[in-house]
Coordinates of C-alpha atoms in Angstrom, one line a residue:
X1324 CA -11.6 4.0 -54.6
X1325 CA -14.2 2.1 -52.5
X1326 CA -17.3 2.7 -54.7
X1327 CA -19.5 0.9 -57.3
X1328 CA -21.9 2.0 -60.0
X1329 CA -25.1 0.0 -60.7
X1330 CA -27.1 0.5 -63.9
X1331 CA -30.8 0.7 -63.0
X1332 CA -31.9 1.3 -66.6
X1333 CA -33.4 4.3 -68.5
X1334 CA -30.1 6.3 -67.9
X1335 CA -30.6 6.0 -64.1
X1336 CA -27.7 4.8 -62.0
X1337 CA -27.1 4.0 -58.3
X1338 CA -23.8 5.1 -56.8
X1339 CA -22.5 3.3 -53.7
X1340 CA -19.6 4.4 -51.5
X1341 CA -18.1 2.3 -48.6
X1342 CA -16.9 4.5 -45.8
X1343 CA -15.5 1.9 -43.4
X1344 CA -17.1 1.1 -40.1
X1345 CA -18.7 2.9 -37.2
X1346 CA -17.8 2.6 -33.5
X1347 CA -19.9 -0.5 -33.3
X1348 CA -18.2 -2.2 -36.1
X1349 CA -21.1 -1.7 -38.5
X1350 CA -20.2 -0.9 -42.1
X1351 CA -20.9 2.7 -43.2
X1352 CA -22.3 2.9 -46.8
X1353 CA -23.6 5.9 -48.7
X1354 CA -25.7 5.7 -51.9
X1355 CA -27.2 8.1 -54.4
X1356 CA -29.4 7.9 -57.5
X1357 CA -28.3 10.0 -60.5
X1358 CA -29.1 10.3 -64.2
X1359 CA -26.3 9.7 -66.7
X1360 CA -26.2 8.9 -70.4
X1361 CA -23.2 6.5 -70.1
X1362 CA -21.1 4.4 -67.8
X1363 CA -18.3 6.9 -68.1
X1364 CA -20.6 9.8 -67.1
X1365 CA -21.9 7.7 -64.1
X1366 CA -18.3 7.0 -62.9
X1367 CA -17.6 10.7 -63.1
X1368 CA -20.6 11.3 -60.9
X1369 CA -19.3 8.6 -58.6
X1370 CA -16.0 10.5 -58.3
X1371 CA -17.8 13.7 -57.5
X1372 CA -20.0 11.9 -54.9
X1373 CA -16.9 10.4 -53.2
X1374 CA -15.3 13.8 -53.0
X1375 CA -18.4 15.3 -51.6
X1376 CA -18.9 12.8 -48.8
X1377 CA -15.2 12.3 -47.8
X1378 CA -14.3 15.9 -47.2
X1379 CA -16.6 16.2 -44.2
X1380 CA -17.3 13.9 -41.2
X1381 CA -19.9 11.2 -42.0
X1382 CA -22.9 9.6 -40.4
X1383 CA -23.0 11.4 -37.0
X1384 CA -19.5 10.2 -36.1
X1385 CA -18.5 13.8 -35.4
X1386 CA -20.3 13.3 -32.1
X1387 CA -17.9 10.5 -31.1
X1388 CA -15.9 11.2 -27.9
X1389 CA -12.2 10.8 -28.0
X1390 CA -12.4 8.1 -25.3
X1391 CA -14.7 6.1 -27.6
X1392 CA -12.3 6.5 -30.5
X1393 CA -9.5 5.2 -28.4
X1394 CA -11.7 2.2 -27.4
X1395 CA -12.4 1.5 -31.1
X1396 CA -8.7 2.0 -32.0
X1397 CA -7.7 -0.4 -29.2
X1398 CA -10.1 -3.1 -30.4
X1399 CA -9.5 -2.8 -34.2
X1400 CA -5.8 -1.9 -34.3
X1401 CA -3.9 -2.1 -31.0
X1402 CA -5.2 -5.5 -30.1
X1403 CA -3.2 -7.0 -33.0
X1404 CA 0.1 -5.7 -31.4
X1405 CA 2.3 -7.6 -29.0
X1406 CA 1.1 -7.5 -25.5
X1407 CA 4.0 -5.4 -24.3
X1408 CA 3.5 -2.8 -27.1
X1409 CA -0.3 -2.7 -26.5
X1410 CA 0.1 -2.2 -22.7
X1411 CA 2.7 0.6 -23.3
X1412 CA 0.4 2.5 -25.7
X1413 CA -2.7 2.0 -23.5
X1414 CA -0.7 3.3 -20.5
X1415 CA 0.4 6.3 -22.4
X1416 CA -3.2 7.0 -23.7
X1417 CA -4.7 6.5 -20.2
X1418 CA -2.4 9.0 -18.7
X1419 CA -1.8 12.6 -20.0
X1420 CA -3.6 12.1 -23.3
X1421 CA -6.9 11.0 -21.8
X1422 CA -6.6 13.7 -19.2
X1423 CA -6.5 16.3 -22.0
X1424 CA -9.0 14.9 -24.5
X1425 CA -11.1 12.2 -22.9
X1426 CA -14.6 13.8 -23.0
X1427 CA -14.1 16.0 -26.1
X1428 CA -15.9 15.3 -29.3
X1429 CA -13.3 14.3 -31.9
X1430 CA -14.6 16.7 -34.4
X1431 CA -14.1 19.6 -31.9
X1432 CA -10.4 18.8 -31.3
X1433 CA -8.2 21.2 -33.3
X1434 CA -4.6 21.4 -34.3
X1435 CA -4.2 24.4 -32.0
X1436 CA -5.4 22.4 -29.0
X1437 CA -3.0 19.6 -29.8
X1438 CA -0.2 22.1 -30.1
X1439 CA -1.2 23.5 -26.7
X1440 CA -1.1 19.9 -25.3
X1441 CA 2.4 19.4 -26.6
X1442 CA 3.6 22.6 -25.0
X1443 CA 2.1 21.5 -21.7
X1444 CA 4.1 18.3 -22.0
X1445 CA 7.3 20.2 -22.6
X1446 CA 7.1 22.3 -19.5
X1447 CA 5.4 19.7 -17.1
X1448 CA 7.5 18.7 -14.1
X1449 CA 7.7 15.0 -13.6
X1450 CA 9.3 13.5 -10.4
X1451 CA 10.2 10.3 -12.3
X1452 CA 11.8 12.1 -15.2
X1453 CA 15.4 11.2 -15.9
X1454 CA 16.2 14.6 -17.4
X1455 CA 18.3 17.2 -15.4
X1456 CA 15.5 19.7 -15.3
X1457 CA 12.9 17.2 -14.2
X1458 CA 10.8 17.5 -17.3
X1459 CA 9.7 15.0 -19.9
X1460 CA 12.3 14.2 -22.4
X1461 CA 12.0 15.4 -26.0
X1462 CA 11.6 11.7 -27.0
X1463 CA 8.7 11.1 -24.6
X1464 CA 6.9 14.3 -25.8
X1465 CA 7.4 13.0 -29.4
X1466 CA 6.0 9.6 -28.4
X1467 CA 2.8 11.2 -27.0
X1468 CA 2.3 13.3 -30.1
X1469 CA 3.0 10.4 -32.4
X1470 CA 0.4 8.2 -30.7
X1471 CA -2.3 11.0 -30.8
X1472 CA -1.4 11.5 -34.5
X1473 CA -1.7 7.7 -35.1
X1474 CA -5.1 7.4 -33.5
X1475 CA -6.5 10.3 -35.6
X1476 CA -4.9 8.8 -38.7
X1477 CA -6.9 5.7 -38.1
X1478 CA -10.1 7.7 -37.6
X1479 CA -9.5 9.2 -41.1
X1480 CA -8.7 5.8 -42.6
X1481 CA -12.0 4.4 -41.1
X1482 CA -13.9 7.4 -42.5
X1483 CA -14.9 8.5 -39.0
X1484 CA -13.2 11.9 -39.5
X1485 CA -12.6 13.8 -42.7
X1486 CA -9.2 15.2 -41.5
X1487 CA -6.6 14.6 -38.9
X1488 CA -6.3 17.8 -36.8
X1489 CA -2.6 17.1 -36.3
X1490 CA -2.1 17.9 -40.0
X1491 CA -3.1 21.6 -39.1
X1492 CA 0.2 21.8 -37.3
X1493 CA 3.2 22.6 -39.7
X1494 CA 5.5 19.6 -39.9
X1495 CA 8.5 21.6 -38.8
X1496 CA 6.7 22.2 -35.5
X1497 CA 6.0 18.6 -34.8
X1498 CA 7.9 17.3 -31.7
X1499 CA 11.2 15.6 -32.6
X1500 CA 12.8 12.8 -30.6
X1501 CA 16.2 13.1 -29.1
X1502 CA 17.2 9.5 -29.0
X1503 CA 19.7 8.3 -26.4
X1504 CA 23.0 7.6 -28.0
X1505 CA 24.4 4.4 -26.6
X1506 CA 28.1 4.4 -25.9
X1507 CA 30.4 2.2 -27.9
X1508 CA 34.0 1.1 -27.3
X1509 CA 36.9 2.2 -29.5
X1510 CA 39.0 -0.5 -30.9
X1511 CA 41.6 -0.4 -28.2
X1512 CA 38.9 -0.8 -25.5
X1513 CA 37.2 -3.6 -27.3
X1514 CA 40.5 -5.4 -27.8
X1515 CA 41.3 -5.0 -24.1
X1516 CA 37.9 -6.5 -23.1
X1517 CA 38.3 -9.4 -25.5
X1518 CA 41.6 -10.3 -23.9
X1519 CA 40.1 -10.0 -20.5
X1520 CA 37.3 -12.4 -21.4
X1521 CA 39.7 -14.9 -22.9
X1522 CA 41.6 -15.0 -19.6
X1523 CA 38.5 -15.8 -17.5
X1524 CA 38.2 -19.3 -16.1
X1525 CA 35.7 -21.6 -17.9
X1526 CA 33.2 -21.7 -15.1
X1527 CA 29.7 -22.5 -16.4
X1528 CA 28.1 -19.1 -15.6
X1529 CA 31.1 -17.4 -17.3
X1530 CA 30.9 -19.5 -20.4
X1531 CA 27.1 -18.7 -20.5
X1532 CA 27.7 -15.0 -20.4
X1533 CA 30.7 -15.2 -22.7
X1534 CA 28.5 -16.9 -25.3
X1535 CA 25.8 -14.2 -24.9
X1536 CA 28.4 -11.5 -25.3
X1537 CA 29.8 -12.9 -28.5
X1538 CA 26.3 -13.5 -30.0
X1539 CA 25.3 -9.9 -29.3
X1540 CA 28.6 -8.5 -30.7
X1541 CA 28.8 -10.7 -33.8
X1542 CA 25.2 -10.7 -34.9
X1543 CA 23.7 -7.5 -33.4
X1544 CA 20.8 -9.5 -31.9
X1545 CA 18.7 -7.7 -29.4
X1546 CA 19.0 -8.7 -25.7
X1547 CA 15.4 -9.9 -25.7
X1548 CA 16.1 -12.1 -28.8
X1549 CA 19.2 -13.7 -27.3
X1550 CA 17.4 -14.5 -24.1
X1551 CA 14.5 -16.2 -26.0
X1552 CA 16.8 -18.4 -28.1
X1553 CA 16.2 -22.2 -27.9
X1554 CA 18.5 -25.0 -28.9
X1555 CA 16.4 -25.8 -32.0
X1556 CA 17.3 -22.3 -33.3
X1557 CA 20.9 -23.3 -33.7
X1558 CA 21.9 -24.7 -37.1
X1559 CA 25.1 -26.6 -36.1
X1560 CA 25.9 -27.6 -39.7
X1561 CA 25.7 -24.2 -41.3
X1562 CA 26.9 -22.0 -38.3
X1563 CA 23.6 -20.2 -38.3
X1564 CA 21.3 -18.9 -35.6
X1565 CA 17.6 -18.5 -36.4
X1566 CA 16.0 -15.5 -34.6
X1567 CA 12.2 -15.9 -34.5
X1568 CA 11.1 -14.9 -31.0
X1569 CA 11.8 -12.4 -28.2
X1570 CA 11.2 -12.0 -24.5
X1571 CA 8.8 -9.2 -23.8
X1572 CA 8.0 -7.4 -20.6
X1573 CA 4.3 -7.4 -19.6
X1574 CA 4.4 -6.2 -16.0
X1575 CA 6.5 -6.5 -12.9
X1576 CA 5.3 -10.1 -12.4
X1577 CA 5.1 -11.4 -16.0
X1578 CA 7.1 -11.7 -19.1
X1579 CA 6.2 -13.5 -22.3
X1580 CA 8.1 -15.2 -25.2
X1581 CA 6.5 -14.3 -28.5
X1582 CA 7.2 -13.1 -32.0
X1583 CA 9.8 -10.3 -32.3
X1584 CA 9.1 -6.6 -33.0
X1585 CA 8.5 -6.8 -36.7
X1586 CA 8.4 -9.3 -39.6
X1587 CA 11.9 -8.2 -40.6
X1588 CA 13.1 -9.2 -37.1
X1589 CA 12.5 -12.8 -38.0
X1590 CA 15.9 -13.6 -39.6
X1591 CA 18.8 -16.0 -39.7
X1592 CA 22.3 -14.8 -38.9
X1593 CA 25.7 -16.4 -39.4
X1594 CA 28.3 -16.9 -36.6
X1595 CA 31.8 -18.3 -36.7
X1596 CA 33.3 -21.5 -35.4
X1597 CA 34.5 -19.7 -32.2
X1598 CA 30.9 -18.9 -31.2
X1599 CA 29.7 -22.4 -32.2
X1600 CA 32.4 -23.9 -29.9
X1601 CA 31.3 -21.7 -27.1
X1602 CA 27.7 -22.8 -27.6
X1603 CA 28.7 -26.4 -27.6
X1604 CA 30.6 -26.1 -24.4
X1605 CA 27.8 -24.2 -22.8
X1606 CA 25.4 -26.9 -23.9
X1607 CA 27.5 -29.6 -22.3
X1608 CA 27.5 -27.7 -19.0
X1609 CA 23.8 -27.2 -19.2
X1610 CA 23.1 -30.9 -19.7
X1611 CA 25.2 -31.8 -16.7
X1612 CA 23.4 -29.1 -14.6
X1613 CA 20.0 -30.5 -15.6
X1614 CA 21.0 -34.0 -14.9
X1615 CA 22.4 -33.2 -11.4
X1616 CA 19.3 -31.1 -10.5
X1617 CA 16.8 -33.5 -12.0
X1618 CA 15.3 -30.6 -14.0
X1619 CA 13.8 -30.8 -17.5
X1620 CA 14.3 -27.9 -20.0
X1621 CA 11.0 -28.4 -21.7
X1622 CA 11.2 -25.3 -23.8
X1623 CA 14.8 -25.9 -24.7
X1624 CA 16.1 -22.4 -23.7
X1625 CA 19.8 -21.9 -24.3
X1626 CA 20.3 -19.4 -21.5
X1627 CA 18.6 -20.4 -18.3
X1628 CA 18.1 -18.5 -15.1
X1629 CA 19.7 -20.0 -12.0
X1630 CA 16.4 -19.9 -10.0
X1631 CA 13.1 -21.5 -10.9
X1632 CA 10.0 -19.5 -11.3
X1633 CA 6.8 -21.2 -10.3
X1634 CA 8.7 -24.5 -10.2
X1635 CA 9.7 -24.0 -13.8
X1636 CA 12.9 -23.3 -15.7
X1637 CA 12.8 -19.9 -17.3
X1638 CA 15.2 -17.9 -19.5
X1639 CA 18.0 -15.8 -18.0
X1640 CA 16.9 -12.5 -16.5
X1641 CA 18.0 -9.5 -18.7
X1642 CA 19.7 -7.8 -15.7
X1643 CA 21.9 -10.8 -15.0
X1644 CA 23.9 -10.5 -18.2
X1645 CA 23.8 -6.7 -18.1
X1646 CA 25.3 -6.8 -14.6
X1647 CA 28.1 -9.2 -15.6
X1648 CA 29.0 -7.0 -18.6
X1649 CA 28.9 -3.8 -16.6
X1650 CA 30.8 -5.2 -13.6
X1651 CA 33.6 -6.7 -15.7
X1652 CA 34.1 -3.5 -17.6
X1653 CA 34.2 -1.4 -14.4
X1654 CA 36.6 -3.8 -12.7
X1655 CA 39.1 -3.3 -15.5
X1656 CA 38.7 0.5 -15.9
X1657 CA 36.8 0.4 -19.2
X1658 CA 34.1 2.9 -20.2
X1659 CA 30.7 1.8 -19.2
X1660 CA 28.5 0.3 -21.9
X1661 CA 25.1 -1.4 -21.9
X1662 CA 24.0 -4.7 -23.6
X1663 CA 22.3 -2.6 -26.3
X1664 CA 25.7 -0.9 -26.9
X1665 CA 26.8 -4.3 -28.3
X1666 CA 24.1 -4.1 -31.0
X1667 CA 25.4 -0.6 -31.9
X1668 CA 28.9 -1.9 -32.0
X1669 CA 28.0 -4.8 -34.2
X1670 CA 26.6 -2.3 -36.8
X1671 CA 29.4 0.2 -36.4
X1672 CA 32.3 -2.3 -36.7
X1673 CA 30.6 -4.2 -39.6
X1674 CA 30.2 -1.1 -41.6
X1675 CA 33.7 0.3 -40.8
X1676 CA 35.2 -2.9 -42.1
X1677 CA 33.4 -3.1 -45.4
X1678 CA 29.9 -4.5 -44.8
X1679 CA 27.1 -3.0 -47.0
X1680 CA 24.5 -0.9 -45.2
X1681 CA 21.7 -3.1 -46.5
X1682 CA 23.4 -6.2 -45.2
X1683 CA 23.7 -4.7 -41.7
X1684 CA 20.1 -3.6 -41.9
X1685 CA 19.1 -7.3 -42.5
X1686 CA 21.5 -8.5 -39.8
X1687 CA 19.8 -6.2 -37.2
X1688 CA 16.3 -6.9 -38.4
X1689 CA 15.4 -3.3 -39.2
X1690 CA 12.3 -2.5 -41.3
X1691 CA 13.7 0.9 -42.3
X1692 CA 17.3 1.6 -43.3
X1693 CA 17.1 5.0 -41.7
X1694 CA 16.8 3.2 -38.3
X1695 CA 20.0 1.3 -39.1
X1696 CA 21.8 4.7 -39.7
X1697 CA 21.0 5.6 -36.0
X1698 CA 23.2 2.7 -35.0
X1699 CA 26.3 4.0 -36.8
X1700 CA 29.1 5.6 -34.6
X1701 CA 32.2 7.2 -36.0
X1702 CA 35.3 5.6 -34.4
X1703 CA 38.4 7.6 -33.7
X1704 CA 40.6 5.3 -35.8
X1705 CA 38.4 5.7 -38.8
X1706 CA 38.2 9.5 -38.3
X1707 CA 42.0 9.8 -38.2
X1708 CA 42.3 7.6 -41.3
X1709 CA 39.7 9.8 -43.1
X1710 CA 41.6 12.9 -42.1
X1711 CA 44.8 11.4 -43.4
X1712 CA 43.1 10.5 -46.7
X1713 CA 42.0 14.1 -47.2
X1714 CA 45.4 15.4 -46.2
X1715 CA 47.2 13.2 -48.7
X1716 CA 44.8 14.3 -51.4
X1717 CA 45.2 17.9 -50.7
X1718 CA 49.0 17.5 -50.6
X1719 CA 48.9 15.8 -54.0
X1720 CA 46.9 18.8 -55.4
X1721 CA 49.4 21.3 -54.0
X1722 CA 52.3 19.3 -55.5
X1723 CA 50.5 19.0 -58.8
X1724 CA 50.0 22.7 -59.1
X1725 CA 53.7 23.4 -58.3
X1726 CA 54.6 20.9 -61.1
X1727 CA 52.4 22.7 -63.6
X1728 CA 53.9 26.1 -62.7
X1729 CA 57.4 24.7 -63.2
X1730 CA 56.6 23.5 -66.7
X1731 CA 55.7 27.1 -67.6

């Protein structure tokens, strides 16, 4: 508890409670003088004082407008996030959320009003929506509610509010996401694609995309992490790749290379000799290209774009690799997949062939193992094998019963 007891003598005590900071960043502190015969009694009075002042809004902050709370939240919390995350959340707040709550006092916002806002999102027509009915997806509704809930949680943490109004809505009524399930290839489709890739000529751009493909499939690395890799991230001696940065979208004219999504995303993954050989061949091609063009790869990016940007070499554009993968699959009649599907396939195939769930979690750089479970897809081969295992077991039980009856 954020509180102290000061002995003022003659059984008089001063109680002090820290309540965080106000909208201007000034510390909020409450104090009270009490009479108590011992330190123990004084601490009990401190507990009662803390309960008293934390169950109601403090210091006039109940008059704070929602837009002012958002400004404080952006300064104290959101500013610490990656620029792409920060921009995404601010864009979401400045849209429908601000339209609904901008000029309302935060103490006046109720759970019922937030529930009404959620219902409006569910029925709102959106020309840019990708859903069949033209409405916001369940996942987007969930993201709006999650962000409002987070802002109010911070208001409670900072002692600006005594209670988050979202908590007045029963948990089973909170919007739930309906995450997009990325398609994965069955073993026969994957085998077919691997053979197709092996038969491709060793042109430089094909070797580049081939190396990107195998890195994604073998390690489960995100597309943004692969694009941001530099040559110093390769441990040639130990067949390892160090993932410590990612390419992030800022706006239509700007991307940045910075730390990946979470602390757990900074990781080292193992690859095989096959991938290391691909990387070596690609490096040789890149050095020849740089020499012929007179370019200098100052950042040491492994996968370079063909065109310069502002007279500077930049990493491969995400759509370039995605287009190569999609086009090659379509040309040979394979089901369509995305680059992110390779991440799902890395997790699925690793687990189906004996890898531990915690190992796959570490490989993918997930903070929560429940996130890893989203990446698991049942393959037809494994489903058939599981059915056969059950069939064999049931058969043995039937035969065992017949044997027991015969002994009688």
